[in-house]
Short mmCIF file of C-alpha atoms and ligand atoms in Angstrom, two decimals:
data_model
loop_
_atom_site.label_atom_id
_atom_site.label_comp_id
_atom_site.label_asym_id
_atom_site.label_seq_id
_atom_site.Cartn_x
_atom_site.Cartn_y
_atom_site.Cartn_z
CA UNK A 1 3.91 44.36 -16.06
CA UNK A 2 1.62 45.30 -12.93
CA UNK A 3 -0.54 48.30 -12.78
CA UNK A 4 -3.41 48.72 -10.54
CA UNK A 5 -6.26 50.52 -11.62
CA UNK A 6 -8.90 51.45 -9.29
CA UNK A 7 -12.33 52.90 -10.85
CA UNK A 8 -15.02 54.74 -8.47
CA UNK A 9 -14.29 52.29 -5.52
CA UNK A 10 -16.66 52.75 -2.46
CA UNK A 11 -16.52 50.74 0.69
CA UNK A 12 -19.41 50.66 3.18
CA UNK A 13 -19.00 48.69 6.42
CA UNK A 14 -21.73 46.86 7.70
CA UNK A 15 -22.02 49.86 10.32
CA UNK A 16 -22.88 52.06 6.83
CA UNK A 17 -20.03 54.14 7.79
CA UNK A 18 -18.66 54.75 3.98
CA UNK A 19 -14.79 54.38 4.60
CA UNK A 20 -13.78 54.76 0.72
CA UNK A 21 -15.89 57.22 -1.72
CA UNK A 22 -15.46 56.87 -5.00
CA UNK A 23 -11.68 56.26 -5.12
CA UNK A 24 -10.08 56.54 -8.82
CA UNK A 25 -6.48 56.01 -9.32
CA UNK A 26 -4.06 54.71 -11.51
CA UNK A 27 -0.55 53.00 -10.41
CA UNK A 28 1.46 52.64 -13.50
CA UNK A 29 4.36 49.22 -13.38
CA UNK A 30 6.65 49.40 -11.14
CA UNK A 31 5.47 52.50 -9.42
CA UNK A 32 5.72 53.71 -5.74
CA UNK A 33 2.83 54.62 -4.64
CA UNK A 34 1.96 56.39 -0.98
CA UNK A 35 -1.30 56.57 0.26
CA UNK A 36 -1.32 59.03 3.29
CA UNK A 37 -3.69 60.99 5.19
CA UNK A 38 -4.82 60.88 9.13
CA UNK A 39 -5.92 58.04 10.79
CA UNK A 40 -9.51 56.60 9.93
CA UNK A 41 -9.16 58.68 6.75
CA UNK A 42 -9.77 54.88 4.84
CA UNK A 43 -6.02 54.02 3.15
CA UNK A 44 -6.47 50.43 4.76
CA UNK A 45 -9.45 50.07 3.55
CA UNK A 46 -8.04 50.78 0.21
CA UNK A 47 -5.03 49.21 0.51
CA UNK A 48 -7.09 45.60 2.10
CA UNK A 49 -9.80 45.71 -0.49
CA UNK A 50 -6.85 46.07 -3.47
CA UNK A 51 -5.14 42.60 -1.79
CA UNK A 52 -8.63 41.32 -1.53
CA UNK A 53 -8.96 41.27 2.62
CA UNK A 54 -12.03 43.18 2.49
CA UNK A 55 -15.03 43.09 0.11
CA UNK A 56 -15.43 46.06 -2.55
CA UNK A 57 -18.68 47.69 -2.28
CA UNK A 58 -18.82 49.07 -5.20
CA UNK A 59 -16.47 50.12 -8.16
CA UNK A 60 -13.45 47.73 -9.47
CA UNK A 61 -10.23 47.05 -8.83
CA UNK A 62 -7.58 45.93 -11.93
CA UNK A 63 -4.43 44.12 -11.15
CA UNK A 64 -2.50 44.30 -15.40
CA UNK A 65 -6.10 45.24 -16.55
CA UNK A 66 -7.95 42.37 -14.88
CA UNK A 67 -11.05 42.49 -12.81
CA UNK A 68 -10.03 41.39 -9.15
CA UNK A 69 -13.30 42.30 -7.09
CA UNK A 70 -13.60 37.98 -7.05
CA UNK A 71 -10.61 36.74 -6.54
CA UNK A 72 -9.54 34.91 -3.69
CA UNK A 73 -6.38 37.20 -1.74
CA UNK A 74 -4.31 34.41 -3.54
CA UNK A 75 -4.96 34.37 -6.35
CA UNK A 76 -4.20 38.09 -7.18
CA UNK A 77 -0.02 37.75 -6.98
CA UNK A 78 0.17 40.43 -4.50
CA UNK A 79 2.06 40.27 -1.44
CA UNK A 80 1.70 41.86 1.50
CA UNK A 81 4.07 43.36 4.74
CA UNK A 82 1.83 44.43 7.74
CA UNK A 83 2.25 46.72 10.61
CA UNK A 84 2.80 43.72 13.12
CA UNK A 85 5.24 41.50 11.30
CA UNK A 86 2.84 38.52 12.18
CA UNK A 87 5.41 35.90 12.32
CA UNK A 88 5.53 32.14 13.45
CA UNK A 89 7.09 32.54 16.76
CA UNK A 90 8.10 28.60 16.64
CA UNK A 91 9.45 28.10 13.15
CA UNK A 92 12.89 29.54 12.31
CA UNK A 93 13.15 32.77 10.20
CA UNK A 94 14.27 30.10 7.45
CA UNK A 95 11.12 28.87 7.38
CA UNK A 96 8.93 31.81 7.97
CA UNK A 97 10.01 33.02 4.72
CA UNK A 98 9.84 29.57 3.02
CA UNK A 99 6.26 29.27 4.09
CA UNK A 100 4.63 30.61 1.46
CA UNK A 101 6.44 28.40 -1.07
CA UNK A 102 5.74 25.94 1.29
CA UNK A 103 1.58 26.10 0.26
CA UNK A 104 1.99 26.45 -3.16
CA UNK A 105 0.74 23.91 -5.70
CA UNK A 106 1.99 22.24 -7.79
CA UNK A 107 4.84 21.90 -4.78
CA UNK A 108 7.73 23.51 -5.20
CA UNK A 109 11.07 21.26 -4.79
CA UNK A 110 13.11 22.34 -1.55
CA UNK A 111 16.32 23.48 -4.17
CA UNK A 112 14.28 26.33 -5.22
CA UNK A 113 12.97 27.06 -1.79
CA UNK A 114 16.44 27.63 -0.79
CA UNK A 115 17.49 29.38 -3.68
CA UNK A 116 14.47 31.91 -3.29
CA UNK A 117 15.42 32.37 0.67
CA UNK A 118 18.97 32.31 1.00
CA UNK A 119 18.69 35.39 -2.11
CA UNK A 120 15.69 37.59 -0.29
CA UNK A 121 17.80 36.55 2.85
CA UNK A 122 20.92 38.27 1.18
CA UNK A 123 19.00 41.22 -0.29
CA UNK A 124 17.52 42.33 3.07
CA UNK A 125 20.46 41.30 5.32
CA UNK A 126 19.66 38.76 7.25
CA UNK A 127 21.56 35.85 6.28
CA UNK A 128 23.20 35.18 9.68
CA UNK A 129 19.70 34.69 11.47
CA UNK A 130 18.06 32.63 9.08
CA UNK A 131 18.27 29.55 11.81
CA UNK A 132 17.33 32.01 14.31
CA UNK A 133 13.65 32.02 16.07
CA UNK A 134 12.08 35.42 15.85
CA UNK A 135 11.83 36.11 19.52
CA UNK A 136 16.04 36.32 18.98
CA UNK A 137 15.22 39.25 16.34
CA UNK A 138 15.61 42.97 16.99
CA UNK A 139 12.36 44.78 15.82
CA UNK A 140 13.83 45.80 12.66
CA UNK A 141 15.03 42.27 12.08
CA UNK A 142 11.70 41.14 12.52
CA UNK A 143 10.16 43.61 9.89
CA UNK A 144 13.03 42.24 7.54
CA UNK A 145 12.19 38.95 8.00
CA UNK A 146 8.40 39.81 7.17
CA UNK A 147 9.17 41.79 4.14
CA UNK A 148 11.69 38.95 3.21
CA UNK A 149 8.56 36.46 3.54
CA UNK A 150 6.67 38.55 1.12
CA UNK A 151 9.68 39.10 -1.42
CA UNK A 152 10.15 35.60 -2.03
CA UNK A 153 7.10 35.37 -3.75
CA UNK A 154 7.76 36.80 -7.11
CA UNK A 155 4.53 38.98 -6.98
CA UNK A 156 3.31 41.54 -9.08
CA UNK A 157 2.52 44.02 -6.55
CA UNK A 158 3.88 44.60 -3.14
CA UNK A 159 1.10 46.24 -0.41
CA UNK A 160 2.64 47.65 2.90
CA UNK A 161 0.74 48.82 5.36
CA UNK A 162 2.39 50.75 7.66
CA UNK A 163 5.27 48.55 7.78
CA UNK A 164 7.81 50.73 9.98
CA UNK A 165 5.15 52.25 12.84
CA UNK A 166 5.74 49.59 15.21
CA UNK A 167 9.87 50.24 15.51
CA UNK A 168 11.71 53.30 17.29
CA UNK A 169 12.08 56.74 15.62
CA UNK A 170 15.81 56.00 15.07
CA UNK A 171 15.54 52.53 13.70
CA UNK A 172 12.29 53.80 11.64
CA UNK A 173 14.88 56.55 9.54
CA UNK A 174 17.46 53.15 8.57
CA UNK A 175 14.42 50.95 7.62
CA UNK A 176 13.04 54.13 5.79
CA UNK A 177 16.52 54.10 3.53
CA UNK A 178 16.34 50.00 3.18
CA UNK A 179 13.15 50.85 2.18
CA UNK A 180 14.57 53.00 -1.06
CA UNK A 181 17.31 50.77 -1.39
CA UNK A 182 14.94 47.09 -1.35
CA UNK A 183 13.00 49.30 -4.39
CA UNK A 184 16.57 49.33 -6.57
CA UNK A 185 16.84 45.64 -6.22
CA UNK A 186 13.41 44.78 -6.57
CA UNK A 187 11.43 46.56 -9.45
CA UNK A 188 7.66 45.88 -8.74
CA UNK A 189 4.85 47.53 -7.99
CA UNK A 190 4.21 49.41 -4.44
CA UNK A 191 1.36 50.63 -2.55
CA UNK A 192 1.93 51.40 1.05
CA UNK A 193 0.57 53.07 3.35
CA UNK A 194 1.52 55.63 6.31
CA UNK A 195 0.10 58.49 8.33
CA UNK A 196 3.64 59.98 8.49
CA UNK A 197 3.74 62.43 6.31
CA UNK A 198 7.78 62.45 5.84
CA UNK A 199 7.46 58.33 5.13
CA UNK A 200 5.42 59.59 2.41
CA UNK A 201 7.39 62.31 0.97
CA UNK A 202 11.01 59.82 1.34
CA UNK A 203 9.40 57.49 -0.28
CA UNK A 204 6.89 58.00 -3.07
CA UNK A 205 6.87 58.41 -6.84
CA UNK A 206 3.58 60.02 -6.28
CA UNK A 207 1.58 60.38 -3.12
CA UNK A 208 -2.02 59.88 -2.45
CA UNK A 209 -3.26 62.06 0.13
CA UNK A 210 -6.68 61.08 1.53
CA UNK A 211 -9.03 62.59 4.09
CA UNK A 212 -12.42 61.40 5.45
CA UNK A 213 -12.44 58.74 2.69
CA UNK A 214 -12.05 61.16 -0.31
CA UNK A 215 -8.91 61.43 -1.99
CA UNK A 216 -7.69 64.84 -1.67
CA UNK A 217 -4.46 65.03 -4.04
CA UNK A 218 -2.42 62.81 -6.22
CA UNK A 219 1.00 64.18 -7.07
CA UNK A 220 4.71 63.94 -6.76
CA UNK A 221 6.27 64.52 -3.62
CA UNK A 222 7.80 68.35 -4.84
CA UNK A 223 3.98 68.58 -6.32
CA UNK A 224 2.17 68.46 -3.03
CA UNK A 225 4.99 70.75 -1.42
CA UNK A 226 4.94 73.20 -4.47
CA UNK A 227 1.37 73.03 -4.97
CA UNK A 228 -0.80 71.84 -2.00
CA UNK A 229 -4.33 71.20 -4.01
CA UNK A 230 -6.29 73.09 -0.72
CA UNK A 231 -5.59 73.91 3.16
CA UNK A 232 -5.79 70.32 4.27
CA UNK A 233 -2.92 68.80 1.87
CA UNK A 234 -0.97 72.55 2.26
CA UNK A 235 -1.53 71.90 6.39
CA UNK A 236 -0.68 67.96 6.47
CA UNK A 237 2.69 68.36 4.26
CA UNK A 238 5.34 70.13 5.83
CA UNK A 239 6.71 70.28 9.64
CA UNK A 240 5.89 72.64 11.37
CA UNK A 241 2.70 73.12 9.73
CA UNK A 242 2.23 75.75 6.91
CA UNK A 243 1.07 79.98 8.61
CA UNK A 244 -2.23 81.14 7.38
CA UNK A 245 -3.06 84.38 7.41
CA UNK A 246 -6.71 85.85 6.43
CA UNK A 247 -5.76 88.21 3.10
CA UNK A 248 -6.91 90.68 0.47
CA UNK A 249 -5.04 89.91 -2.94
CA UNK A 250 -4.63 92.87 -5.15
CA UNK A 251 -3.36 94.05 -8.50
CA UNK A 252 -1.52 96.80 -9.29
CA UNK A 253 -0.30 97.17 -12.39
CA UNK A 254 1.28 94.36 -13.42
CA UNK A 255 1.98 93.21 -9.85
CA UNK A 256 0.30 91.40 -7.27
CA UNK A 257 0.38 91.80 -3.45
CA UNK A 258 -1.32 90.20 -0.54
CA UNK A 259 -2.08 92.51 2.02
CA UNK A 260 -3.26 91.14 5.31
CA UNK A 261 -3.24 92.66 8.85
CA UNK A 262 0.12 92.60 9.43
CA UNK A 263 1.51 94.68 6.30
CA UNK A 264 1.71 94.29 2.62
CA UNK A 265 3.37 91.67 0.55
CA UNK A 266 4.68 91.10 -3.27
CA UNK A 267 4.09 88.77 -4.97
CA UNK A 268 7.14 87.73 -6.78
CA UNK A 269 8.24 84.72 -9.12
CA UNK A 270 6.77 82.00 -10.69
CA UNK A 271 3.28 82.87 -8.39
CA UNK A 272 3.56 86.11 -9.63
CA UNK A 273 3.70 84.90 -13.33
CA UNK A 274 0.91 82.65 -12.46
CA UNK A 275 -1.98 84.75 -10.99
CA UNK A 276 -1.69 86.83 -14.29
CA UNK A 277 -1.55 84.07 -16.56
CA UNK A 278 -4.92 83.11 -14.70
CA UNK A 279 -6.72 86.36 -14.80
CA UNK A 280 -7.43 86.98 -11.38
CA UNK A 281 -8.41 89.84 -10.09
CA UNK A 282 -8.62 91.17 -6.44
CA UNK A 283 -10.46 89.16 -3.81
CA UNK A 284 -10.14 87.99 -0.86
CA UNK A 285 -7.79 84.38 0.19
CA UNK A 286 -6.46 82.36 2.40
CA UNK A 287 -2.33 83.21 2.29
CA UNK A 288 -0.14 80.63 3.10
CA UNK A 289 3.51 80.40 4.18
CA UNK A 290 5.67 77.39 5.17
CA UNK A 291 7.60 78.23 8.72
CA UNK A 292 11.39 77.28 6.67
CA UNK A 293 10.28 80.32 4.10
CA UNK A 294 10.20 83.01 6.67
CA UNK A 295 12.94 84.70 7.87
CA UNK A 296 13.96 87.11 10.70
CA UNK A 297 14.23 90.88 9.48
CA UNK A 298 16.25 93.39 11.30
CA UNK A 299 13.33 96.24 11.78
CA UNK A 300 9.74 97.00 11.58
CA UNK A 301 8.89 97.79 7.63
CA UNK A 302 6.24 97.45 5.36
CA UNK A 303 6.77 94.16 4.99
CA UNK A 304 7.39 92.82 7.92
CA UNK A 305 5.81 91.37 11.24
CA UNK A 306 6.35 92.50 14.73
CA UNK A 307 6.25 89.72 16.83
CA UNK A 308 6.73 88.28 20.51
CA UNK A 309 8.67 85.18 21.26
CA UNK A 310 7.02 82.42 23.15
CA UNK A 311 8.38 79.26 22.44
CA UNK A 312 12.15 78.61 21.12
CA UNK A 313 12.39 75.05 20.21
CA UNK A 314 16.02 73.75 19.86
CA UNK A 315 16.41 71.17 16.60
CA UNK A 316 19.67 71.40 16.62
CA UNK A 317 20.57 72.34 12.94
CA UNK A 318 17.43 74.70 13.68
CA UNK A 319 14.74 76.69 16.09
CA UNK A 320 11.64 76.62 15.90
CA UNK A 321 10.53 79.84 17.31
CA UNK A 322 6.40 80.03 18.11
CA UNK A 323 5.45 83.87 18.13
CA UNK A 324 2.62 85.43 18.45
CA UNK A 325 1.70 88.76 16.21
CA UNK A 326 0.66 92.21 17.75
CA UNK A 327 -3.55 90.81 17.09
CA UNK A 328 -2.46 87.63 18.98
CA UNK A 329 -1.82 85.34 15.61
CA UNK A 330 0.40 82.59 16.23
CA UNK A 331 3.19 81.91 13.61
CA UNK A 332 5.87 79.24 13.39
CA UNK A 333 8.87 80.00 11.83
CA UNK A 334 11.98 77.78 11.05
CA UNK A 335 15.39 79.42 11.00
CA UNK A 336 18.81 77.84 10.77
CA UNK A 337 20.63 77.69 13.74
CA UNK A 338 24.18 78.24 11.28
CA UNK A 339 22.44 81.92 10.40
CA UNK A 340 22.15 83.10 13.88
CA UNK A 341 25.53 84.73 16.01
CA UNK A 342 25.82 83.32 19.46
CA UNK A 343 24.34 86.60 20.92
CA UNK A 344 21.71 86.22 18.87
CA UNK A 345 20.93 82.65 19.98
CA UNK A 346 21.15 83.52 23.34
CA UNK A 347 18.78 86.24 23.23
CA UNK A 348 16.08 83.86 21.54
CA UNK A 349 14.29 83.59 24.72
CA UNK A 350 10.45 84.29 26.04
CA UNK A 351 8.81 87.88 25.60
CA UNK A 352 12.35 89.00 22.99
CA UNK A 353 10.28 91.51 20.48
CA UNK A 354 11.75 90.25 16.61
CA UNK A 355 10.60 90.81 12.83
CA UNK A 356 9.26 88.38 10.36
CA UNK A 357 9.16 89.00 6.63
CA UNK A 358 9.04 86.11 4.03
CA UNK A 359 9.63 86.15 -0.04
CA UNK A 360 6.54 87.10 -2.32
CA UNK A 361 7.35 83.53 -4.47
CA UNK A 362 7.08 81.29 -1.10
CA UNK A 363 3.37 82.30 -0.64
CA UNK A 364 0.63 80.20 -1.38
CA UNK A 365 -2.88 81.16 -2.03
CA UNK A 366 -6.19 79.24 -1.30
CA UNK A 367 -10.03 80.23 -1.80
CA UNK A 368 -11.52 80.83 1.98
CA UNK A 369 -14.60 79.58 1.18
CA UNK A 370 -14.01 76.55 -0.38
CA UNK A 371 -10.48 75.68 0.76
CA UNK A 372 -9.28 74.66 -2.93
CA UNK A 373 -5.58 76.31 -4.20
CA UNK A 374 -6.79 79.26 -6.44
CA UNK A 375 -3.73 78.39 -8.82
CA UNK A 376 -4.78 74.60 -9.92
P1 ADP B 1 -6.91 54.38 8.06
O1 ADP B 1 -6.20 53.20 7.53
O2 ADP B 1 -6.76 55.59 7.19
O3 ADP B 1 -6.59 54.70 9.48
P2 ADP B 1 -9.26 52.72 7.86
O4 ADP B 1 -9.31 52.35 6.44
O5 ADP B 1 -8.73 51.71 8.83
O6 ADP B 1 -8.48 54.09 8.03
O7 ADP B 1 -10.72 53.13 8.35
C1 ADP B 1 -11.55 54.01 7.63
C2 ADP B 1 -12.88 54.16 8.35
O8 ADP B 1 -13.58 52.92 8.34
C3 ADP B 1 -12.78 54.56 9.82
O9 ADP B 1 -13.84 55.41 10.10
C4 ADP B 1 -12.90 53.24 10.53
O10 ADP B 1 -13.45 53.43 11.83
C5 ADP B 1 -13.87 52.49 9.65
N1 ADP B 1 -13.64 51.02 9.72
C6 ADP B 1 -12.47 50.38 9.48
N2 ADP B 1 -12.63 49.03 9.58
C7 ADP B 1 -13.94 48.83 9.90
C8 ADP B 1 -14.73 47.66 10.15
N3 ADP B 1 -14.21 46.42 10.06
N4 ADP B 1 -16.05 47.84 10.43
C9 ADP B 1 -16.58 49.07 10.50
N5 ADP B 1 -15.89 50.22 10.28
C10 ADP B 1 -14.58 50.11 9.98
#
């Protein structure tokens, strides 16, 4: 058993800039837990005052439903994997990952100090290096090594903080997967943090998504895709980021549509069902619509957007195509490269006129005033 249980935790720095305001969570055992969000938006903070590397200000912090705000980093069986692998360049990896066997007390005899190793060494990999120094390590090797170091000590929570930024975008995917794969083979309790938004979504049972010190969302991965709690979360999750468009929802009948500048839209499916299970009635909102749920339509209609190419972006399986409306609004939209005929690919080019339209149950619907999804 190892939850964590924060309740209203605040940290001030000496500076008084508040980092953490009133943070409330609870990790359940053996959870995966993300905590995301821009840079200086306080998940270090978190993350250092939950492993006890930085004082609480206020507010507590539960490790199995006890009090940790005064105990020593040590004494709170947590281990931790940082950004900068922060190993002993002179001993062997061997004994970088013994060392913190090595301090324990009462000592611990030198057959289970091998025995603990030689199995994190096997779990991870690394076996054939373990006489190696790490300056003979590849980057990912080294971050091995370091979460190695942190496995072998049987703790009850395991804090990364940004464990992966530090290596190359290709070897950053492959330590991503070991990653998902260390979690099958050892079932604690994680908290790690990461500004990159995909890390996030790959890897966590639920994700905390955090801005300016305020937690903004807590949900499955699907739940902040589905259901983005306000523009910030429904701008931060997803790549390219999510089209806004200003809007006028209406009713009629027993149908919805959002009708903005550029022509009038249905509301269809579950968001459909939703609105009227709500009760809301026309107003004005914020519409939003993920680039990968609009599509290219053949003609101008009702429903769809003349536009003017500026920017293809080749993916490979996709484009990205950046166009800019008839009122000069920029829009992103995602299409499959598989979809489109050679011609058509070829014509994809600065200034071509084309038509957007996207489905009524992709659209997403926030309050302009205060941000917030009108739907939660
Ligand atoms: P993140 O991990 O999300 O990038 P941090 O938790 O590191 O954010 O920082 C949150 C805020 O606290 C930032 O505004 C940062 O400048 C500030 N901060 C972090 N560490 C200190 C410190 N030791 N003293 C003063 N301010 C700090």
């Amino acid at each position: 058993m190892a939850s964590v249980k924060l309740t209203n935790v605040k940290k001030v720095y000496d500076n008084n800039v508040v980092a953490v305001h009133d943070f409330n969570l609870d990790i359940a055992d053996k959870e995966f837990i993300v905590f995301v969000g821009p840079s200086g938006c306080g998940k270090s903070t978190t993350l250092r005052m939950i492993a006890g590397l930085e004082e609480i200000s206020d507010g507590t912090v539960e490790i199995d439903g006890e009090v940790v705000n005064d105990l020593q980093p040590k004494d709170r069986n947590i281990a931790m994997v940082f950004q900068n692998y922060a190993l002993y360049p002179h001993l062997t990896v061997f004994e970088n990952m013994a060392f913190p066997l090595r301090l324990k007390r009462p000592k611990m005899s030198e057959d289970e100090i091998f025995e603990r190793v030689t199995n994190a060494a096997e779990i991870l990999g690394i076996t054939e290096y373990l006489t190696r120094k790490p300056k003979a390590l590849s980057g990912g090797q080294r971050q091995r090594v370091a979460i190695g170091r942190a496995m072998v000590r049987d703790s009850k929570v395991f804090l990364m903080d940004e464990p992966l930024s530090n290596l190359d975008a290709k070897l950053r995917n492959q330590m991503r997967a070991e990653i998902i794969l260390l979690r099958q083979k050892i079932d604690t309790t994680y908290i790690y943090v990461t500004h990159d938004q995909t890390e996030a979504m790959t890897l966590g049972d639920r994700i905390v998504i955090m801005k300016d010190g305020f937690i903004q969302q807590v949900d499955t991965p699907q739940g902040v895709f589905d259901m983005p709690a306000n523009l910030f979360v429904a701008g931060f999750i997803g790549a390219p980021q999510m089209n806004f468009f200003d809007a006028d929802l209406l009713k009629e009948g027993d149908k919805y549509f959002a009708v903005t500048e550029h022509g009038k839209f249905e509301v269809t499916g579950e968001k459909g069902k939703l609105l009227s299970a709500k009760g809301i009635e026309d107003r004005k909102i914020t519409l939003g619509v993920r680039p990968e749920h609009m599509t290219l339509a053949e003609e101008k209609s009702d429903d769809s957007i003349e536009c003017t190419l500026e920017v293809n972006e080749m993916m490979g399986s996709e484009l990205h195509l950046h166009l800019v409306t008839e009122t000069g609004k920029k829009i992103i939209v995602r299409v499959p490269t598989i979809q489109l005929t050679e011609e058509e690919r070829a014509e994809m080019t600065y200034g071509q006129k084309l038509f957007v339209t996207f489905e009524g149950k992709a659209m997403h619907f926030f309050d302009p005033e205060t941000t917030d999804n009108i739907l939660l």
